[in-house]
Coordinates of C-alpha atoms in Angstrom, one line a residue:
M144 CA 16.1 30.4 -16.8
E145 CA 18.0 27.4 -16.0
T146 CA 16.5 24.5 -13.8
P147 CA 18.4 23.9 -10.8
V148 CA 20.4 20.6 -10.5
R149 CA 20.3 18.5 -7.3
T150 CA 23.5 17.4 -6.1
D151 CA 22.2 15.0 -3.6
A152 CA 20.7 12.8 -6.2
P153 CA 20.6 12.0 -9.9
T154 CA 19.1 14.8 -12.0
S155 CA 15.2 14.7 -11.9
E156 CA 12.1 16.7 -12.6
L157 CA 10.7 15.4 -9.5
P158 CA 11.4 17.1 -6.1
F159 CA 12.0 13.4 -4.5
D160 CA 13.9 10.5 -5.7
V161 CA 13.0 7.2 -4.5
F162 CA 16.1 5.6 -5.9
A163 CA 18.3 8.0 -3.4
R164 CA 18.9 6.1 -0.2
T165 CA 17.8 9.1 2.2
C166 CA 14.9 10.1 0.5
P167 CA 11.7 9.9 2.6
S168 CA 9.5 8.7 -0.5
R169 CA 11.1 5.2 0.0
E170 CA 9.3 4.7 3.5
T171 CA 6.1 5.7 2.2
L172 CA 6.6 3.6 -1.3
E173 CA 7.2 0.7 1.4
H174 CA 4.1 1.3 3.4
V175 CA 2.1 1.4 0.4
T176 CA 3.6 -1.5 -1.8
G177 CA 4.4 -4.1 1.3
R178 CA 2.0 -6.9 1.5
W179 CA -0.4 -5.7 4.1
G180 CA -0.2 -1.9 3.0
S181 CA -1.2 -2.7 -0.7
L182 CA -3.9 -5.0 0.4
T183 CA -5.3 -2.5 3.1
V184 CA -5.1 0.2 0.7
G185 CA -7.0 -1.5 -2.0
A186 CA -9.6 -2.8 0.5
L187 CA -10.3 0.7 1.6
R188 CA -10.8 1.7 -2.1
D189 CA -14.5 0.7 -2.0
G190 CA -15.2 3.0 1.2
A191 CA -14.7 3.5 4.9
C192 CA -14.4 0.3 7.1
R193 CA -14.3 -0.5 10.8
F194 CA -11.0 -2.4 11.9
N195 CA -12.6 -5.8 12.1
E196 CA -14.2 -5.5 8.6
L197 CA -10.9 -4.5 7.2
R198 CA -9.5 -7.6 8.9
R199 CA -11.8 -9.7 7.5
R200 CA -11.3 -8.1 4.1
V201 CA -7.6 -8.5 4.3
D202 CA -7.6 -12.3 4.7
G203 CA -4.6 -13.6 6.7
V204 CA -3.5 -10.2 8.4
S205 CA -2.9 -10.3 12.0
E206 CA -4.5 -7.6 14.4
K207 CA -1.2 -6.7 15.1
M208 CA 0.0 -6.1 11.5
L209 CA -3.1 -4.4 10.4
S210 CA -2.9 -2.0 13.4
Q211 CA 0.9 -1.3 12.3
T212 CA -0.1 -0.7 8.8
L213 CA -2.9 1.5 9.6
H214 CA -0.9 3.5 11.6
A215 CA 1.9 3.9 8.9
L216 CA -0.6 4.7 6.4
E217 CA -2.3 7.4 8.5
R218 CA 0.9 8.9 9.3
D219 CA 1.7 9.3 5.4
G220 CA -1.7 10.9 4.9
I221 CA -3.0 7.9 2.8
V222 CA -5.5 6.7 5.5
H223 CA -7.9 8.8 7.9
R224 CA -8.7 7.5 11.1
E225 CA -12.2 8.5 12.7
A226 CA -13.0 7.6 16.2
Q227 CA -16.8 7.9 16.9
P228 CA -17.7 9.0 20.7
T229 CA -20.0 6.2 21.3
N230 CA -20.0 3.3 23.6
P231 CA -18.5 1.0 22.7
P232 CA -16.1 3.1 20.8
R233 CA -16.3 2.9 16.9
V234 CA -13.5 3.7 14.7
D235 CA -13.6 4.0 10.8
Y236 CA -10.9 4.1 8.5
E237 CA -11.1 5.4 5.1
L238 CA -8.7 6.7 2.3
T239 CA -7.8 10.4 2.0
P240 CA -7.9 12.1 -1.3
L241 CA -4.2 11.1 -1.7
G242 CA -5.2 7.6 -0.6
H243 CA -7.6 7.4 -3.3
E244 CA -5.0 8.6 -6.0
V245 CA -2.5 5.9 -4.6
A246 CA -5.4 3.4 -4.5
D247 CA -6.3 3.9 -8.1
R248 CA -2.7 3.2 -9.4
L249 CA -2.5 0.4 -7.1
L250 CA -5.6 -1.5 -8.2
A251 CA -4.4 -1.1 -11.8
L252 CA -1.3 -2.9 -10.8
I253 CA -3.3 -5.5 -8.8
H254 CA -5.8 -6.0 -11.9
S255 CA -2.9 -6.5 -14.4
V256 CA -1.3 -9.0 -12.2
E257 CA -4.7 -11.1 -11.5
D258 CA -5.3 -10.6 -15.3
N259 CA -1.8 -11.9 -16.2
M260 CA -1.8 -14.9 -13.6
R261 CA -2.1 -17.8 -16.2
Q262 CA 1.3 -16.5 -17.7
V263 CA 2.7 -16.1 -14.2
L264 CA 1.8 -19.8 -13.2
A265 CA 3.0 -21.0 -16.4
A266 CA 6.4 -19.0 -16.1
R267 CA 6.8 -20.3 -12.8
A268 CA 6.1 -24.0 -13.7
S269 CA 8.6 -23.7 -16.6
Y270 CA 11.3 -22.1 -14.3
D271 CA 10.8 -24.8 -11.6
E272 CA 11.0 -27.6 -14.4
A273 CA 14.3 -26.4 -16.0
R274 CA 15.7 -26.2 -12.3
G275 CA 14.7 -30.0 -11.5
G276 CA 11.5 -28.9 -9.6
R277 CA 11.2 -27.0 -6.4

C-alpha cells in the first residue's frame, strides 16, 4: 500500500511540517523555544509552582510576559493551571504529560548549551576580535 503524499508541504513522515508557512506547529514551537517559554517550561520541570514562585525562578521576566507565556503554554496543552478555591485565591501551574516530554528535550538542549559555554564564549571573543571588537 502506498503512503499518500502531501501536496501542501514537502514529503514527510510527520503529519505536521514546521517548515511549512501555515503549519500550526510553528506557533507552538515559538511558544516553547522563545526566551520566556523555554525558561518557564524548564522551571516547571521540577514540579508545580505558584505564579510568584515561577516569576522568581525565571529571573528577569515581567509579570505581564510570564502571564502571556503561561496562557500560551496552557492553550497548547503544555502547562496546566489549577485555581484553588481559597481566600486569597491560589493558582498553581504544572507541566502536563506533553509538557514533561517537551521539558525533557528542552533541558537536554539547555544542558548542552551550558556545558559548552566556554567554547561559545571563546568563539564570540574570536569573532569580535576578527571584526575589530564589538
